[in-house]
Amino acid sequence: MSTYVIAEIGINHNGSLETAMRLIDAAKEAGCDAVKFQARTVELVYTPEELAKPRESVFGATNGDLKRGLEFSVDQFRDIDGYCHDAGIDWSASCWDGQSVARIAAFNPPWLKIPSALITNMALLDAYRDTGISCFLSTGMSTDKEVATAMRVLGGQAIPLACTSTYPCPPAELNLRYVRTLIGLYGAAGFSSHCVSPWPVLGAVALGASVIEAHLTLDRTLWGSDQSSSLEPKSFKKMVEEIRTLETALGDGKKIVYPSEIPIREKLRR
């Protein structure tokens, strides 16, 4: 089975629809199956005090200016929906509140993404479940009990993704074997990468991950909190190519004598 590869655009578009479309193009060129954004109703996710905090950015002088500047409107997501449809690539978003779940679900995406930060938000999990849309559930900074509770609330509607919520994540904290643990518990699992190297992703695929999510940027030196822990287009494309090679190389686990081995067998077998 082919690994489903998601390019996490997140907020690496920096509020620019043009940049978002360039990232979609890069994901398509890399051979990705999907791209993912983030969606928030700013006034619901953050308190007035948090929004009023001083924070210099290209959008203004407060944290609220930044948060509002990074959000796409329904009309902009409609443009993204059409652009992805024409490009032949899936899209969806991580939704941080119930209104955002409803907004993105209205586009009828093939799946929705639950971010690690909200895995214990029961009301939000209910909102995800009630859409009837399949979900990917990131498990970063969560205990086994929290993951199990979330999966139970979602009622078999989700595939969990092994994840460590550190940006970028050091190798010693990746715990790739957790992919196998999740498969044993829930039948399927994926891996959400916060690494600037493609190698952990390949390890996760070798361990059975059926879904891979990794951050994509046009340039790691661009302004933005997630750019430096993302892969640039050339590296992302190489990662996807190696995933496809690995899928072929893994085989089916049955020992057979390949036709290419026959002449060597006849020559060397004693």
Coordinates of C-alpha atoms in Angstrom, one line a residue:
M1 CA 0.0 0.0 0.0
S2 CA 1.3 3.4 -0.9
T3 CA 2.2 5.8 2.0
Y4 CA 0.0 8.8 2.1
V5 CA 2.3 11.9 2.2
I6 CA 1.1 15.2 3.5
A7 CA 3.1 18.4 3.0
E8 CA 2.4 20.5 6.1
I9 CA 2.2 24.1 4.9
G10 CA 0.8 25.2 8.2
I11 CA 1.5 28.9 8.5
N12 CA 4.6 28.9 6.3
H13 CA 2.6 30.9 3.7
N14 CA 3.0 33.9 6.1
G15 CA -0.5 35.1 5.3
S16 CA 0.1 35.2 1.5
L17 CA -2.3 33.3 -0.8
E18 CA 0.3 33.6 -3.6
T19 CA 2.9 31.9 -1.4
A20 CA 0.4 29.3 -0.4
M21 CA -0.2 28.4 -4.0
R22 CA 3.6 28.2 -4.7
L23 CA 3.8 25.8 -1.8
I24 CA 1.0 23.7 -3.3
D25 CA 2.9 23.7 -6.5
A26 CA 6.0 22.5 -4.7
A27 CA 4.1 19.8 -2.9
K28 CA 2.6 18.5 -6.1
E29 CA 6.0 18.6 -7.8
A30 CA 7.5 16.6 -4.9
G31 CA 4.9 13.9 -5.4
C32 CA 2.8 14.6 -2.3
D33 CA -0.7 13.3 -1.9
A34 CA -2.0 16.3 0.1
V35 CA -1.2 19.6 1.6
K36 CA -2.3 20.8 5.0
F37 CA -3.0 24.3 6.4
Q38 CA -4.1 25.5 9.9
A39 CA -7.4 27.2 10.7
R40 CA -8.3 29.2 13.8
T41 CA -11.1 31.6 14.8
V42 CA -8.6 33.9 16.5
E43 CA -11.1 35.4 19.0
L44 CA -12.1 31.9 20.2
V45 CA -8.6 30.4 20.4
Y46 CA -6.9 33.3 22.2
T47 CA -8.0 35.5 25.1
P48 CA -8.2 39.3 24.7
E49 CA -5.2 39.5 27.0
E50 CA -3.1 37.2 24.8
L51 CA -4.1 39.1 21.7
A52 CA -3.2 42.4 23.3
K53 CA 0.3 41.4 24.2
P54 CA 3.1 43.3 22.5
R55 CA 4.7 41.3 19.6
E56 CA 6.4 42.9 16.7
S57 CA 5.8 41.3 13.3
V58 CA 5.2 42.2 9.7
F59 CA 1.5 42.5 10.6
G60 CA 1.8 44.9 13.4
A61 CA 2.8 45.4 17.1
T62 CA 0.6 43.0 18.9
N63 CA 0.1 39.2 19.2
G64 CA -3.4 39.7 17.8
D65 CA -2.0 41.5 14.7
L66 CA 0.2 38.4 14.0
K67 CA -2.5 35.8 14.6
R68 CA -5.1 37.6 12.4
G69 CA -2.5 38.2 9.7
L70 CA -1.7 34.5 9.4
E71 CA -5.3 33.4 9.0
F72 CA -7.0 32.8 5.7
S73 CA -10.6 33.8 5.1
V74 CA -13.3 31.4 3.8
D75 CA -12.9 33.1 0.4
Q76 CA -9.2 32.4 0.5
F77 CA -9.7 28.8 1.4
R78 CA -12.2 28.6 -1.4
D79 CA -9.4 29.7 -3.8
I80 CA -7.1 27.1 -2.2
D81 CA -9.8 24.5 -2.7
G82 CA -10.1 25.3 -6.4
Y83 CA -6.4 25.5 -6.9
C84 CA -5.8 22.1 -5.3
H85 CA -8.7 20.6 -7.3
D86 CA -7.1 21.8 -10.5
A87 CA -3.7 20.5 -9.4
G88 CA -5.0 17.1 -8.5
I89 CA -3.9 17.2 -4.9
D90 CA -5.9 16.8 -1.6
W91 CA -6.0 19.5 1.0
S92 CA -7.2 20.0 4.5
A93 CA -6.4 21.8 7.8
S94 CA -5.7 21.5 11.5
C95 CA -8.7 23.2 13.1
W96 CA -8.2 24.8 16.5
D97 CA -11.8 25.5 17.4
G98 CA -15.3 24.3 16.5
Q99 CA -16.1 27.1 14.1
S100 CA -13.0 26.4 12.2
V101 CA -13.9 22.7 12.1
A102 CA -17.2 23.6 10.5
R103 CA -15.6 26.0 8.0
I104 CA -13.1 23.5 6.8
A105 CA -15.6 20.5 6.9
A106 CA -17.9 22.5 4.5
F107 CA -15.3 22.0 1.8
N108 CA -15.7 18.2 2.3
P109 CA -12.0 17.4 2.6
P110 CA -11.0 13.7 2.6
W111 CA -9.8 14.1 6.2
L112 CA -9.3 16.6 9.0
K113 CA -6.2 16.9 11.3
I114 CA -6.4 17.2 15.1
P115 CA -3.2 19.0 16.4
S116 CA -1.3 17.6 19.4
A117 CA -2.2 20.8 21.4
L118 CA -5.9 19.9 21.4
I119 CA -6.0 16.2 21.9
T120 CA -7.5 16.7 25.4
N121 CA -10.2 19.2 24.3
M122 CA -13.3 16.9 24.5
A123 CA -15.7 19.5 23.0
L124 CA -13.4 19.9 20.0
L125 CA -13.0 16.2 19.5
D126 CA -16.8 15.9 19.5
A127 CA -17.0 18.6 16.8
Y128 CA -14.5 16.6 14.7
R129 CA -16.3 13.4 15.2
D130 CA -19.7 14.9 14.4
T131 CA -18.5 15.9 10.9
G132 CA -18.3 12.2 9.9
I133 CA -15.0 13.0 8.2
S134 CA -11.9 10.8 8.9
C135 CA -9.3 12.3 11.1
F136 CA -5.5 12.2 11.7
L137 CA -4.7 12.6 15.3
S138 CA -1.2 13.9 16.3
T139 CA 0.0 12.5 19.6
G140 CA 2.7 14.9 20.6
M141 CA 3.1 15.9 24.3
S142 CA 0.4 13.3 25.2
T143 CA 0.3 10.3 27.5
D144 CA -1.0 6.9 26.4
K145 CA -4.1 7.5 28.4
E146 CA -4.8 10.8 26.7
V147 CA -4.3 9.2 23.3
A148 CA -6.6 6.3 24.2
T149 CA -9.3 8.7 25.4
A150 CA -9.1 10.8 22.3
M151 CA -9.3 7.7 20.0
R152 CA -12.3 6.4 22.0
V153 CA -14.1 9.8 21.6
L154 CA -13.4 9.8 17.9
G155 CA -15.1 6.3 17.7
G156 CA -12.7 4.6 15.2
Q157 CA -12.8 7.6 12.9
A158 CA -9.1 8.5 13.4
I159 CA -5.6 7.3 12.6
P160 CA -3.0 8.3 15.2
L161 CA 0.3 9.9 14.2
A162 CA 3.4 9.4 16.3
C163 CA 4.8 12.8 17.0
T164 CA 7.1 14.8 19.3
S165 CA 6.1 18.4 19.7
T166 CA 9.6 19.9 19.6
Y167 CA 10.7 22.1 16.7
P168 CA 13.0 20.9 15.4
C169 CA 12.9 17.5 17.2
P170 CA 16.3 16.0 18.2
P171 CA 16.8 12.3 17.1
A172 CA 16.9 11.1 20.7
E173 CA 13.3 12.2 21.2
L174 CA 11.8 10.9 18.0
N175 CA 10.9 7.4 19.4
L176 CA 10.1 6.0 16.0
R177 CA 9.2 2.6 17.5
Y178 CA 6.1 4.3 18.9
V179 CA 4.7 3.9 15.4
R180 CA 4.7 0.1 15.9
T181 CA 3.0 0.5 19.3
L182 CA 0.2 2.6 17.8
I183 CA -0.3 0.0 15.0
G184 CA -0.6 -2.7 17.6
L185 CA -3.2 -0.7 19.5
Y186 CA -5.2 0.8 16.7
G187 CA -4.4 -1.2 13.6
A188 CA -2.8 1.7 11.7
A189 CA -0.6 4.7 12.4
G190 CA 1.4 7.4 10.8
F191 CA 4.2 9.8 11.7
S192 CA 4.2 13.6 11.9
S193 CA 7.8 14.8 11.5
H194 CA 9.3 18.0 12.9
C195 CA 12.8 17.2 11.6
V196 CA 15.0 18.9 9.0
S197 CA 16.2 15.5 7.9
P198 CA 14.2 13.0 5.8
W199 CA 15.8 10.0 7.4
P200 CA 13.4 9.7 10.4
V201 CA 10.5 9.7 7.9
L202 CA 12.0 6.7 6.1
G203 CA 12.4 4.9 9.4
A204 CA 8.8 5.5 10.2
V205 CA 7.7 4.1 6.8
A206 CA 9.9 1.0 7.4
L207 CA 8.2 0.5 10.7
G208 CA 4.8 0.5 9.1
A209 CA 3.6 4.2 9.0
S210 CA 0.8 4.5 6.4
V211 CA 0.7 8.3 6.7
I212 CA 3.5 10.8 6.7
E213 CA 3.3 14.5 7.5
A214 CA 6.3 16.8 7.2
H215 CA 6.7 20.6 7.1
L216 CA 7.3 22.2 3.7
T217 CA 8.8 25.7 3.2
L218 CA 10.0 27.6 0.1
D219 CA 13.1 28.8 2.1
R220 CA 14.1 27.9 5.6
T221 CA 15.5 31.4 6.1
L222 CA 12.2 33.1 5.6
W223 CA 10.5 34.9 8.4
G224 CA 8.1 32.7 10.5
S225 CA 8.2 30.4 13.5
D226 CA 8.0 27.1 11.6
Q227 CA 10.3 27.8 8.6
S228 CA 13.6 26.6 10.2
S229 CA 12.1 23.2 11.1
S230 CA 10.7 22.6 7.6
L231 CA 12.1 20.9 4.5
E232 CA 12.7 23.0 1.3
P233 CA 11.2 21.7 -2.0
K234 CA 14.3 19.9 -3.3
S235 CA 14.8 18.0 0.0
F236 CA 11.0 17.3 0.3
K237 CA 11.0 15.9 -3.2
K238 CA 14.0 13.7 -2.5
M239 CA 12.2 12.4 0.7
V240 CA 9.1 11.4 -1.3
E241 CA 11.2 9.7 -3.9
E242 CA 13.0 7.7 -1.2
I243 CA 9.7 6.8 0.4
R244 CA 8.5 5.3 -2.9
T245 CA 11.8 3.5 -3.3
L246 CA 11.5 2.1 0.2
E247 CA 8.0 0.9 -0.4
T248 CA 9.2 -1.1 -3.3
A249 CA 12.2 -2.4 -1.4
L250 CA 10.1 -3.6 1.6
G251 CA 8.4 -6.3 -0.5
D252 CA 5.8 -8.6 1.0
G253 CA 7.9 -10.4 3.6
K254 CA 7.7 -13.8 1.8
K255 CA 11.0 -15.5 0.8
I256 CA 11.1 -16.3 -2.9
V257 CA 13.8 -16.9 -5.4
Y258 CA 13.6 -14.1 -7.9
P259 CA 14.0 -14.8 -11.7
S260 CA 17.1 -12.6 -11.7
E261 CA 18.7 -15.0 -9.2
I262 CA 18.2 -18.1 -11.3
P263 CA 21.3 -17.8 -13.5
I264 CA 23.4 -16.9 -10.4
R265 CA 21.9 -19.9 -8.6
E266 CA 22.7 -22.2 -11.4
K267 CA 26.2 -20.9 -11.6
L268 CA 27.1 -20.8 -7.9
R269 CA 24.9 -23.3 -6.1
R270 CA 26.8 -26.4 -5.0

